[in-house]
Short mmCIF file of C-alpha atoms and ligand atoms in Angstrom, two decimals:
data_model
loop_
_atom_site.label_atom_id
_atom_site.label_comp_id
_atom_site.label_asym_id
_atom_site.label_seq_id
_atom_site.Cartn_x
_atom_site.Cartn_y
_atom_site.Cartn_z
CA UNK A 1499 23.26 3.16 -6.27
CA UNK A 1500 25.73 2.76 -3.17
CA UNK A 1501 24.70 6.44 -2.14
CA UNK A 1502 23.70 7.22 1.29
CA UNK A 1503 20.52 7.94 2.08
CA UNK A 1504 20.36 11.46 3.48
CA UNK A 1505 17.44 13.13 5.39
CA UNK A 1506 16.76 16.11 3.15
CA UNK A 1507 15.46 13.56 0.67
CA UNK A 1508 11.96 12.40 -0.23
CA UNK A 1509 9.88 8.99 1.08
CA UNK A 1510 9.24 7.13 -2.04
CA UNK A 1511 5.89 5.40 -2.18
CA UNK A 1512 4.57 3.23 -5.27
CA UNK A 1513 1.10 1.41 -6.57
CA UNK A 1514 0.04 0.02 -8.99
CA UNK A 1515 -1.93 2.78 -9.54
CA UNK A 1516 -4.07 4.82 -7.62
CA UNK A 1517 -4.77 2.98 -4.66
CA UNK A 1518 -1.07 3.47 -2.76
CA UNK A 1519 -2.56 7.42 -2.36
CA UNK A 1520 -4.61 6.02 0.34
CA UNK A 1521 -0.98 5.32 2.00
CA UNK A 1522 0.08 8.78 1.25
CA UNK A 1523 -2.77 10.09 2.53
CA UNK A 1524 -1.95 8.69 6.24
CA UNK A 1525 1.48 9.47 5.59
CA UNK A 1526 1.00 13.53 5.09
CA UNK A 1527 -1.18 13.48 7.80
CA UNK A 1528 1.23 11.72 10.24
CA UNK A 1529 4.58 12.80 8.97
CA UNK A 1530 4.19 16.25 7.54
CA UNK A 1531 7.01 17.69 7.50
CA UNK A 1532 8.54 15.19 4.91
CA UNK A 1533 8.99 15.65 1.11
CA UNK A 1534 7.60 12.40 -0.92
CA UNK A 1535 7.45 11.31 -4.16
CA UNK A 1536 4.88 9.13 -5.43
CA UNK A 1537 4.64 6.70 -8.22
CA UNK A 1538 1.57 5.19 -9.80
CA UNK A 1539 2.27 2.39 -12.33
CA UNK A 1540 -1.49 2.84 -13.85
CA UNK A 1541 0.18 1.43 -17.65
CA UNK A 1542 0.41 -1.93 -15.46
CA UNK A 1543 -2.64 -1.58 -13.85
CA UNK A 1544 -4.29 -4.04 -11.74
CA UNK A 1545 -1.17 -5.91 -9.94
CA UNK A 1546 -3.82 -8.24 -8.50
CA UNK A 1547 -4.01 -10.47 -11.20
CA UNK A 1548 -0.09 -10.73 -12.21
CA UNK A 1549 1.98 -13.28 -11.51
CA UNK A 1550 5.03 -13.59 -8.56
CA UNK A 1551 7.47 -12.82 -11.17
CA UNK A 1552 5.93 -10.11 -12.96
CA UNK A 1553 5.55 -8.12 -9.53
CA UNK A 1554 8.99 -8.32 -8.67
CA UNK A 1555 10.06 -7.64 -12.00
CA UNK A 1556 8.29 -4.29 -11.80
CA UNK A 1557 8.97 -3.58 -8.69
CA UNK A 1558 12.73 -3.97 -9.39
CA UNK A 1559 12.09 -1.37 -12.33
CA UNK A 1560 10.43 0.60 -10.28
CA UNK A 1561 12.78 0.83 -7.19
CA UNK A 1562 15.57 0.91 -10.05
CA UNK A 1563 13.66 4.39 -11.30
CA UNK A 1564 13.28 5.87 -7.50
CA UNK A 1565 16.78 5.13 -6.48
CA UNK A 1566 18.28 6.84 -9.51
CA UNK A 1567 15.98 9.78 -8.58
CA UNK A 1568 17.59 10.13 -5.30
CA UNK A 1569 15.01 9.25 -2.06
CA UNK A 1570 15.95 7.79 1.42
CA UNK A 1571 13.43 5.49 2.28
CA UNK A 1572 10.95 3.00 -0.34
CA UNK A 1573 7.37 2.10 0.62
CA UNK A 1574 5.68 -0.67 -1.26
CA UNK A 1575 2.11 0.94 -0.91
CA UNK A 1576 0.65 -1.85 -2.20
CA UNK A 1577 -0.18 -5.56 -1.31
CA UNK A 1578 0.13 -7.60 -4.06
CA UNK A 1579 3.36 -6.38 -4.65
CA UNK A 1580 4.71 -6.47 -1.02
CA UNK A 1581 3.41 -9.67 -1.36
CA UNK A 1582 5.53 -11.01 -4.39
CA UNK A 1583 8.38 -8.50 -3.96
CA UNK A 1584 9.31 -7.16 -0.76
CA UNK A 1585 12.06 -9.77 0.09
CA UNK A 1586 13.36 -10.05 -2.99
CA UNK A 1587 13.57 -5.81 -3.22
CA UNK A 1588 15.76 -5.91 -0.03
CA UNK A 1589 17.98 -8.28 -1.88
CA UNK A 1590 18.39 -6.58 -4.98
CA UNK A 1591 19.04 -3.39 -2.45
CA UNK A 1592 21.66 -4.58 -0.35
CA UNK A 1593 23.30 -6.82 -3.92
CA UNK A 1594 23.40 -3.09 -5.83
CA UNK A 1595 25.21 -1.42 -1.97
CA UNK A 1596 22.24 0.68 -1.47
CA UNK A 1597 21.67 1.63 2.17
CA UNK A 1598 18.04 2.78 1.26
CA UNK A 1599 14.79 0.73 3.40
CA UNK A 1600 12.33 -0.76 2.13
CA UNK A 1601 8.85 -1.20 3.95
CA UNK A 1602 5.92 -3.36 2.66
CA UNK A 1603 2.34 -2.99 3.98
CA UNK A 1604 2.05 -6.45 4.64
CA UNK A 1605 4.17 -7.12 7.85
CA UNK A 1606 2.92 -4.21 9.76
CA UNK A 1607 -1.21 -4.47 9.18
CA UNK A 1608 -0.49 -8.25 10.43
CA UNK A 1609 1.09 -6.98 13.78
CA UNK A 1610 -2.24 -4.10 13.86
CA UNK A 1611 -4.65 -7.46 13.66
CA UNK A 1612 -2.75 -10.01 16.03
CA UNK A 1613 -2.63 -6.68 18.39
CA UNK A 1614 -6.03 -6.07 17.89
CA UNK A 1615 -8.32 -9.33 18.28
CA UNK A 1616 -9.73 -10.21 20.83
CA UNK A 1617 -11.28 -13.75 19.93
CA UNK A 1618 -8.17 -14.63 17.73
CA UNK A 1619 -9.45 -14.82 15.04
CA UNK A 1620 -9.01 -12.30 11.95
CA UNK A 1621 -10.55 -11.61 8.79
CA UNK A 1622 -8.13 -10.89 5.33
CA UNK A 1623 -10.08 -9.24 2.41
CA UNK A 1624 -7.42 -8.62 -0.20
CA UNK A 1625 -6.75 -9.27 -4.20
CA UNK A 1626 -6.22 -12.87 -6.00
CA UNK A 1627 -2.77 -12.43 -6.00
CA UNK A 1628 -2.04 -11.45 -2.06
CA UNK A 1629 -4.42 -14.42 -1.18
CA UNK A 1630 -2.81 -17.00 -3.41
CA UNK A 1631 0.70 -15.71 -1.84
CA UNK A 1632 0.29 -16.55 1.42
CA UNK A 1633 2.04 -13.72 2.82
CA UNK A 1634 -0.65 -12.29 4.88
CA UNK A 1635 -1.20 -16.13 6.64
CA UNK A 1636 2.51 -15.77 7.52
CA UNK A 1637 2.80 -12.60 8.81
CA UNK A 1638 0.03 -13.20 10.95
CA UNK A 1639 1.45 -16.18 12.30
CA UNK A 1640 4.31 -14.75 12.54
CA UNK A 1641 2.96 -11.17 15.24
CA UNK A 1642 1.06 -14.70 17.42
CA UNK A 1643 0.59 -17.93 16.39
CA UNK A 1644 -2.57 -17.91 18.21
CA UNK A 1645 -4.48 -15.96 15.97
CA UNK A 1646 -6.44 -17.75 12.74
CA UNK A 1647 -6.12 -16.40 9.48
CA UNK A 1648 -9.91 -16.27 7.24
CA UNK A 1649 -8.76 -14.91 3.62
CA UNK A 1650 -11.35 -13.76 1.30
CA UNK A 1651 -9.96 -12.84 -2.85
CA UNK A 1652 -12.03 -10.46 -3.80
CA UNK A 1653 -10.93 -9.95 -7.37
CA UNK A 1654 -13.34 -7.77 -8.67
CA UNK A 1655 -13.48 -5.18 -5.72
CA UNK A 1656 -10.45 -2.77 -6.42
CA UNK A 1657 -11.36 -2.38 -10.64
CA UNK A 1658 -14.67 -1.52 -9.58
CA UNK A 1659 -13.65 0.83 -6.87
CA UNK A 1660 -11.09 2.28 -9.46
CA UNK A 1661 -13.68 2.90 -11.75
CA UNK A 1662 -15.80 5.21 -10.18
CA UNK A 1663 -18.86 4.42 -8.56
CA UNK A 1664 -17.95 2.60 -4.97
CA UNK A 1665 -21.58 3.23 -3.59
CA UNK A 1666 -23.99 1.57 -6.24
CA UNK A 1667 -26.03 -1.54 -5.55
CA UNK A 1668 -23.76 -3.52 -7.39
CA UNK A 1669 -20.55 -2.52 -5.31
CA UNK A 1670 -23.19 -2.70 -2.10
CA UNK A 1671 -24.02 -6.37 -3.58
CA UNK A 1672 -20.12 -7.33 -3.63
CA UNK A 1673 -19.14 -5.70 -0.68
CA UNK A 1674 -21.82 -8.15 1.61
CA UNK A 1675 -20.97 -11.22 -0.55
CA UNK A 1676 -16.92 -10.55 0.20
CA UNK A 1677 -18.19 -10.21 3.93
CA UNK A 1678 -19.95 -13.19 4.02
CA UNK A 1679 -17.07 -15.70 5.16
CA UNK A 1680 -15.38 -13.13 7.45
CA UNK A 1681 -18.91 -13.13 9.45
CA UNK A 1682 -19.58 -17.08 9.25
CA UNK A 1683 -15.53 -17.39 10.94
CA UNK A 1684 -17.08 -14.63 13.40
CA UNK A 1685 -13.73 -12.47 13.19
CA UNK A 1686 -13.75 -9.29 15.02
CA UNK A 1687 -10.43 -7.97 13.14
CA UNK A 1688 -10.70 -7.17 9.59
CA UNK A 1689 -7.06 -6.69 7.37
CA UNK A 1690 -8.16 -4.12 3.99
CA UNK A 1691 -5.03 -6.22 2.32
CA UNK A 1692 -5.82 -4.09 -0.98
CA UNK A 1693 -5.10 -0.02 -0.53
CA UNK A 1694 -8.15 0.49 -2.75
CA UNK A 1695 -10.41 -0.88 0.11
CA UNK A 1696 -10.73 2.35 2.25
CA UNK A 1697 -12.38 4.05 -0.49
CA UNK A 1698 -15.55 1.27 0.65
CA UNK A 1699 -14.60 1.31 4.65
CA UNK A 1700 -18.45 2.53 5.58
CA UNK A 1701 -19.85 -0.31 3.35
CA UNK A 1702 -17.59 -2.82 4.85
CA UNK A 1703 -18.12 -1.98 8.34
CA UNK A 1704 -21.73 -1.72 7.77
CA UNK A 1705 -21.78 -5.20 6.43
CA UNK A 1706 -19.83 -6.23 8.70
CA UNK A 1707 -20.89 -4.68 12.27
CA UNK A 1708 -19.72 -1.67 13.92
CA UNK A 1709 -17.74 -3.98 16.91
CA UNK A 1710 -15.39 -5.43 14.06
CA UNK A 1711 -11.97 -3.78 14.00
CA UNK A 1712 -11.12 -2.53 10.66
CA UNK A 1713 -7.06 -2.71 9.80
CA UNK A 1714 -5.90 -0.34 7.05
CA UNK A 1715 -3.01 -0.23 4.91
CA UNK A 1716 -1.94 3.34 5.96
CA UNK A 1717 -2.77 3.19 9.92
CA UNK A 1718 0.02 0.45 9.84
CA UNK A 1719 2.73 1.58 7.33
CA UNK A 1720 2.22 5.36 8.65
CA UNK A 1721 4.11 4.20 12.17
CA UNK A 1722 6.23 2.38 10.75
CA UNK A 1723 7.70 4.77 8.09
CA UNK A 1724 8.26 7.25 11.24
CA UNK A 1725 10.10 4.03 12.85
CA UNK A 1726 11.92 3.19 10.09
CA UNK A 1727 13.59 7.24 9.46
CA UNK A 1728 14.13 7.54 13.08
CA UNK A 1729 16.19 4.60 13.95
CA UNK A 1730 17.84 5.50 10.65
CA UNK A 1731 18.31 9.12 11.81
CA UNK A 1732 16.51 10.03 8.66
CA UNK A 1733 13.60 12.35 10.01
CA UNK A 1734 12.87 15.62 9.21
CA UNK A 1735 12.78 17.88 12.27
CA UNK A 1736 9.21 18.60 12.88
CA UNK A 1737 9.37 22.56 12.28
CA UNK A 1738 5.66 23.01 11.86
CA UNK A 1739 6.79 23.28 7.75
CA UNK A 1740 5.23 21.33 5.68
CA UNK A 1741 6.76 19.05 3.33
CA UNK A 1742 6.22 19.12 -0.67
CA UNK A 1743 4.36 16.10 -2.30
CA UNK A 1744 4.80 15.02 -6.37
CA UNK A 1745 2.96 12.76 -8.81
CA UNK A 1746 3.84 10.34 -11.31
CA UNK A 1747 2.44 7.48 -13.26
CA UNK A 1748 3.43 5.30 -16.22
CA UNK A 1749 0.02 5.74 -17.68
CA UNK A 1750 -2.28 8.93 -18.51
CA UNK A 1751 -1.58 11.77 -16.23
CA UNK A 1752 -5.00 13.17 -16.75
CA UNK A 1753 -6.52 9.90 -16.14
CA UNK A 1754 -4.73 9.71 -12.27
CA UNK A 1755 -5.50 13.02 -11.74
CA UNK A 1756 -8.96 12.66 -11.94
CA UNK A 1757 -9.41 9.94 -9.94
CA UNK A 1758 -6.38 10.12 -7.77
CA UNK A 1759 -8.13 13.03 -5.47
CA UNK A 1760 -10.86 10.86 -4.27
CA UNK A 1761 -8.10 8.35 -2.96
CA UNK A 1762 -6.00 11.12 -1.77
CA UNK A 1763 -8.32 13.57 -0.15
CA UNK A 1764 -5.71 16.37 -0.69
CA UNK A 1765 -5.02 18.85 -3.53
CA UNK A 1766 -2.97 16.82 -6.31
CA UNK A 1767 -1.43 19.53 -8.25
CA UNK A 1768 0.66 18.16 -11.21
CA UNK A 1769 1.17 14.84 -12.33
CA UNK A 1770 4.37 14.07 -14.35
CA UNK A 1771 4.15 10.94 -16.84
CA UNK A 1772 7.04 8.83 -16.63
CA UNK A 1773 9.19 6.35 -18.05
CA UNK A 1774 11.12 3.40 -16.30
CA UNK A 1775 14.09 3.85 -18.45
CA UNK A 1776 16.55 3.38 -15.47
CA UNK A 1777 16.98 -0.52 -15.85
CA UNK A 1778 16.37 -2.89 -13.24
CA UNK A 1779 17.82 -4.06 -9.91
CA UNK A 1780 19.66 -7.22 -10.47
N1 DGL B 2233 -2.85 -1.71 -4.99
C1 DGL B 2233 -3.26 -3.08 -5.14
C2 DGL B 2233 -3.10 -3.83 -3.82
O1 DGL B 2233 -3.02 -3.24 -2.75
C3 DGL B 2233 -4.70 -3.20 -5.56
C4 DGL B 2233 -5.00 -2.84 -6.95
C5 DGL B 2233 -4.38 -3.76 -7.99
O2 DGL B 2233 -4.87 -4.90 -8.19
O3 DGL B 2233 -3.41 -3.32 -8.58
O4 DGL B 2233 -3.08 -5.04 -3.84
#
């Protein structure tokens, strides 16, 4: 675990489930020439309605099962769990002598929407459990304490969008109810604080108006992965290569496959089931 990260190895990036390939998505499109490995934990799916504890627990199994695998750099592609865990990750890190990173999604969408309004005030629309953290409230606060935080749960958003069919009338129906508050708080910066939300960006900016400034997951976390590896002198050199990408998932390969492409908007290839057999970070 005390290994050095080196830069020949692969940018780890886990979800809950699908959602995180949104991340990835940003990520082989900014930083292509680097090898990543990413991991879906679709047995656990949703993370939105688990508790604190339960996210960090499985994130410490999770980071436990990437570290072992050998990668130099660990991206929380999700919010619920960068809202619960990304702290307590960089504890467990530094406790077990790892020199590896860590970057949440959290932190770096809230420095896109203080950087972004222009009235001050932003909109969150995110899952039950990033809401009822906080974190988002914080961070914001944190990039200007001038800005005002409107949060919106929208728990039933990211199963829907999961399942299938993001442009019925029922997920058109949601969508404009979820918008409602953001557009009575007249926001003109909008956080996606879940990574299954860009699957629904036309509905959302539809709802609500094309002058609103839309925040995504993987705009944010894309620039700050490449600031991360180069202060850390961990970047590929960009040779015009491109880097190789790999699946895995807890839960039915098959199952990810399928509906990982639509997230991903890339070829998948193989998907690898997997176990967390590697312990835990104390
Ligand atoms: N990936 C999760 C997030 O960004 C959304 C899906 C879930 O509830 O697991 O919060």
């Amino acid at each position: 675990m005390g290994d050095q990260p080196t830069a020949d190895l692969p940018v780890a990036v886990f979800d809950s489930g699908v959602g995180g390939l949104t991340v990835l998505h940003e990520l082989l499109v900014s930083l292509p020439a680097e090898d990543y490995l990413y991991l879906g934990d679709t047995e656990r799916f949703p993370y939105g309605s688990r508790s604190p504890d339960e996210l960090r627990q499985f994130s410490a199994e999770i980071a436990a099962h990437l570290l072992e695998t050998g990668v130099k750099l660990l991206v929380i592609a999700c919010n619920s769990a960068t809202a619960a865990a990304v702290t307590d990750l960089r504890e467990r890190l530094k406790r077990a002598g790892s020199e590896v990173g860590v970057i949440g999604v959290i932190e770096p969408e809230s420095v896109l929407a203080a950087a972004a309004t222009r009235n001050g005030r932003i909109g969150l629309l995110a899952t039950s459990a990033t809401v009822a953290s906080g974190a988002y409230e914080a961070a914001v606060r944190g990039a200007d304490p001038h800005t005002r935080l409107t949060s919106v749960a929208c728990p039933d958003l990211a199963p829907v969008i999961q399942a299938g069919s993001p442009f019925d009338a029922e997920v058109v129906a949601m969508v404009r109810s979820y918008c409602e508050p953001l557009k009575a708080a007249d926001v003109d910066t909008v956080i996606l604080g879940c990574t299954h939300y860009p699957l629904v960006r036309p509905l959302l900016q539809r709802s609500l108006g094309a002058d609103v400034e839309i925040i995504t997951s993987g705009d944010a976390v894309a620039r700050r992965v490449e600031h991360a590896l180069s202060i850390r002198d961990l970047l590929k050199p960009r040779s015009g290569a491109e880097g190789r990408y790999q699946f895995s998932c807890t839960g039915d390969p098959e199952a990810f496959r399928e509906v990982g492409e639509r997230f991903l908007q890339l070829p998948l290839g193989s998907v690898e089931r997997t176990n967390l057999d590697s312990g835990d970070l104390t």
